PDB file of C-alpha atoms in Angstrom:
ATOM      1  CA  MET A   1       0.000   0.000   0.000  1.00  0.00           C
ATOM      2  CA  ALA A   2       1.160   3.479  -0.749  1.00  0.00           C
ATOM      3  CA  ALA A   3       1.959   5.866   2.078  1.00  0.00           C
ATOM      4  CA  GLY A   4      -1.163   7.663   3.234  1.00  0.00           C
ATOM      5  CA  ASP A   5      -3.461   4.959   1.851  1.00  0.00           C
ATOM      6  CA  THR A   6      -6.196   4.375   4.419  1.00  0.00           C
ATOM      7  CA  HIS A   7      -7.947   1.469   2.706  1.00  0.00           C
ATOM      8  CA  THR A   8      -8.004  -1.834   4.527  1.00  0.00           C
ATOM      9  CA  GLN A   9      -6.689  -4.725   2.483  1.00  0.00           C
ATOM     10  CA  GLN A  10      -9.372  -7.319   1.756  1.00  0.00           C
ATOM     11  CA  LEU A  11      -8.277 -10.922   2.039  1.00  0.00           C
ATOM     12  CA  PRO A  12      -9.975 -13.644  -0.004  1.00  0.00           C
ATOM     13  CA  GLY A  13     -13.055 -14.991   1.721  1.00  0.00           C
ATOM     14  CA  MET A  14     -13.393 -12.075   4.125  1.00  0.00           C
ATOM     15  CA  PHE A  15     -16.667 -10.300   4.804  1.00  0.00           C
ATOM     16  CA  ASP A  16     -17.324  -7.499   2.357  1.00  0.00           C
ATOM     17  CA  ALA A  17     -20.576  -5.560   2.570  1.00  0.00           C
ATOM     18  CA  GLY A  18     -20.460  -5.050  -1.197  1.00  0.00           C
ATOM     19  CA  ASN A  19     -19.859  -8.759  -1.830  1.00  0.00           C
ATOM     20  CA  PRO A  20     -21.100 -10.848   1.117  1.00  0.00           C
ATOM     21  CA  ALA A  21     -21.108 -14.150  -0.799  1.00  0.00           C
ATOM     22  CA  PRO A  22     -17.706 -15.484   0.411  1.00  0.00           C
ATOM     23  CA  ALA A  23     -18.630 -15.010   4.065  1.00  0.00           C
ATOM     24  CA  ALA A  24     -22.122 -16.352   3.497  1.00  0.00           C
ATOM     25  CA  ASP A  25     -20.563 -19.518   2.053  1.00  0.00           C
ATOM     26  CA  LEU A  26     -18.702 -20.147   5.312  1.00  0.00           C
ATOM     27  CA  LEU A  27     -21.572 -19.613   7.734  1.00  0.00           C
ATOM     28  CA  PRO A  28     -23.782 -22.619   6.813  1.00  0.00           C
ATOM     29  CA  SER A  29     -21.057 -24.967   8.034  1.00  0.00           C
ATOM     30  CA  LEU A  30     -21.534 -23.559  11.545  1.00  0.00           C
ATOM     31  CA  PRO A  31     -24.295 -24.616  13.931  1.00  0.00           C
ATOM     32  CA  GLU A  32     -27.165 -22.109  13.711  1.00  0.00           C
ATOM     33  CA  PRO A  33     -26.524 -20.551  17.158  1.00  0.00           C
ATOM     34  CA  LEU A  34     -23.036 -19.517  15.985  1.00  0.00           C
ATOM     35  CA  HIS A  35     -24.100 -17.713  12.806  1.00  0.00           C
ATOM     36  CA  ALA A  36     -24.515 -14.259  14.357  1.00  0.00           C
ATOM     37  CA  LEU A  37     -21.215 -14.551  16.221  1.00  0.00           C
ATOM     38  CA  GLY A  38     -19.519 -15.742  13.028  1.00  0.00           C
ATOM     39  CA  LYS A  39     -20.839 -12.717  11.162  1.00  0.00           C
ATOM     40  CA  SER A  40     -19.622 -10.423  13.928  1.00  0.00           C
ATOM     41  CA  LEU A  41     -16.159 -11.978  13.801  1.00  0.00           C
ATOM     42  CA  LEU A  42     -15.991 -11.638  10.017  1.00  0.00           C
ATOM     43  CA  ARG A  43     -17.018  -7.992  10.265  1.00  0.00           C
ATOM     44  CA  ALA A  44     -14.457  -7.311  13.019  1.00  0.00           C
ATOM     45  CA  LEU A  45     -11.682  -8.872  10.927  1.00  0.00           C
ATOM     46  CA  ASN A  46     -12.678  -6.926   7.842  1.00  0.00           C
ATOM     47  CA  GLU A  47     -12.874  -3.627   9.714  1.00  0.00           C
ATOM     48  CA  ASN A  48      -9.862  -4.487  11.889  1.00  0.00           C
ATOM     49  CA  GLN A  49     -11.773  -3.338  14.958  1.00  0.00           C
ATOM     50  CA  GLN A  50     -12.578  -5.247  18.150  1.00  0.00           C
ATOM     51  CA  VAL A  51     -11.201  -8.468  16.689  1.00  0.00           C
ATOM     52  CA  ALA A  52     -10.142  -9.848  20.081  1.00  0.00           C
ATOM     53  CA  GLN A  53     -13.589  -9.263  21.556  1.00  0.00           C
ATOM     54  CA  ALA A  54     -15.379 -10.822  18.587  1.00  0.00           C
ATOM     55  CA  PHE A  55     -12.993 -13.793  18.594  1.00  0.00           C
ATOM     56  CA  SER A  56     -13.494 -14.330  22.321  1.00  0.00           C
ATOM     57  CA  ALA A  57     -17.288 -14.151  21.991  1.00  0.00           C
ATOM     58  CA  PHE A  58     -17.249 -16.636  19.105  1.00  0.00           C
ATOM     59  CA  CYS A  59     -14.951 -19.110  20.875  1.00  0.00           C
ATOM     60  CA  SER A  60     -16.795 -18.799  24.181  1.00  0.00           C
ATOM     61  CA  ALA A  61     -19.938 -20.015  22.439  1.00  0.00           C
ATOM     62  CA  ALA A  62     -18.355 -22.393  19.927  1.00  0.00           C
ATOM     63  CA  TYR A  63     -16.205 -24.383  22.320  1.00  0.00           C
ATOM     64  CA  VAL A  64     -18.906 -24.994  24.915  1.00  0.00           C
ATOM     65  CA  LYS A  65     -20.159 -28.025  22.988  1.00  0.00           C
ATOM     66  CA  PRO A  66     -17.560 -30.508  21.748  1.00  0.00           C
ATOM     67  CA  ASP A  67     -19.627 -31.307  18.633  1.00  0.00           C
ATOM     68  CA  TRP A  68     -19.351 -27.653  17.581  1.00  0.00           C
ATOM     69  CA  ALA A  69     -15.543 -27.674  17.832  1.00  0.00           C
ATOM     70  CA  GLY A  70     -14.983 -29.191  14.388  1.00  0.00           C
ATOM     71  CA  PRO A  71     -17.137 -26.740  12.422  1.00  0.00           C
ATOM     72  CA  ALA A  72     -15.816 -23.830  14.527  1.00  0.00           C
ATOM     73  CA  GLY A  73     -12.194 -24.819  13.898  1.00  0.00           C
ATOM     74  CA  GLU A  74     -12.794 -25.136  10.158  1.00  0.00           C
ATOM     75  CA  PHE A  75     -14.532 -21.740  10.094  1.00  0.00           C
ATOM     76  CA  LEU A  76     -11.684 -20.087  12.000  1.00  0.00           C
ATOM     77  CA  GLY A  77      -9.121 -21.798   9.778  1.00  0.00           C
ATOM     78  CA  GLU A  78     -10.773 -20.355   6.692  1.00  0.00           C
ATOM     79  CA  ILE A  79     -11.240 -16.812   7.928  1.00  0.00           C
ATOM     80  CA  PHE A  80      -7.773 -16.608   9.484  1.00  0.00           C
ATOM     81  CA  ALA A  81      -5.993 -17.991   6.419  1.00  0.00           C
ATOM     82  CA  ASN A  82      -3.060 -15.624   5.806  1.00  0.00           C
ATOM     83  CA  ARG A  83      -3.480 -14.283   9.364  1.00  0.00           C
ATOM     84  CA  GLU A  84      -2.115 -17.207  11.336  1.00  0.00           C
ATOM     85  CA  ASP A  85       0.005 -14.978  13.584  1.00  0.00           C
ATOM     86  CA  LEU A  86      -3.090 -13.081  14.691  1.00  0.00           C
ATOM     87  CA  LEU A  87      -4.934 -16.348  15.254  1.00  0.00           C
ATOM     88  CA  ALA A  88      -2.053 -17.621  17.411  1.00  0.00           C
ATOM     89  CA  GLU A  89      -2.255 -14.474  19.552  1.00  0.00           C
ATOM     90  CA  LEU A  90      -5.999 -14.822  20.051  1.00  0.00           C
ATOM     91  CA  ALA A  91      -6.360 -18.571  20.569  1.00  0.00           C
ATOM     92  CA  ARG A  92      -6.885 -19.935  24.067  1.00  0.00           C
ATOM     93  CA  ILE A  93      -5.531 -23.244  25.313  1.00  0.00           C
ATOM     94  CA  PRO A  94      -8.903 -24.479  26.664  1.00  0.00           C
ATOM     95  CA  ASP A  95     -10.432 -24.075  23.204  1.00  0.00           C
ATOM     96  CA  LEU A  96      -7.614 -26.107  21.687  1.00  0.00           C
ATOM     97  CA  ILE A  97      -8.076 -28.836  24.292  1.00  0.00           C
ATOM     98  CA  ILE A  98     -11.786 -29.069  23.494  1.00  0.00           C
ATOM     99  CA  GLU A  99     -11.021 -29.194  19.780  1.00  0.00           C
ATOM    100  CA  LEU A 100      -8.503 -32.016  20.246  1.00  0.00           C
ATOM    101  CA  ALA A 101     -10.815 -33.914  22.605  1.00  0.00           C
ATOM    102  CA  SER A 102     -13.555 -33.810  19.982  1.00  0.00           C
ATOM    103  CA  GLY A 103     -11.245 -35.409  17.417  1.00  0.00           C
ATOM    104  CA  HIS A 104     -10.472 -32.293  15.362  1.00  0.00           C
ATOM    105  CA  ILE A 105      -7.129 -30.573  14.796  1.00  0.00           C
ATOM    106  CA  THR A 106      -7.530 -27.627  12.384  1.00  0.00           C
ATOM    107  CA  LEU A 107      -7.261 -24.745  14.849  1.00  0.00           C
ATOM    108  CA  THR A 108      -4.698 -26.498  17.027  1.00  0.00           C
ATOM    109  CA  CYS A 109      -2.362 -27.191  14.103  1.00  0.00           C
ATOM    110  CA  MET A 110      -2.586 -23.609  12.831  1.00  0.00           C
ATOM    111  CA  VAL A 111      -1.863 -22.176  16.258  1.00  0.00           C
ATOM    112  CA  ALA A 112       0.813 -24.674  17.288  1.00  0.00           C
ATOM    113  CA  SER A 113       2.786 -23.951  14.133  1.00  0.00           C
ATOM    114  CA  ARG A 114       3.076 -20.305  15.255  1.00  0.00           C
ATOM    115  CA  TRP A 115       3.726 -20.830  18.957  1.00  0.00           C
TER     116      TRP A 115
END
């Protein structure tokens, strides 16, 4: 980006109000109760505002039920593609334990490779 450019770089698959299709494609893989939190997280990432809060809210709901851990991990893996360092900063060990206990590894592998 050129100096003084205030535009936020859009990553593939990120929420874009002008083109919501990529984000909409990711949401059906989540359990219905996580859809609103998934949308909020996508919006926070796209706007680069309150990402930690949105991530925490999503994970607090997603990793309560072990059967939601797989879809949640896949969703996070997709939306944090090319942002693995940020994901590693935000991820919490209890969420990774729940993911592993449910037989899934997506989030754990992404985070462990950065730690």
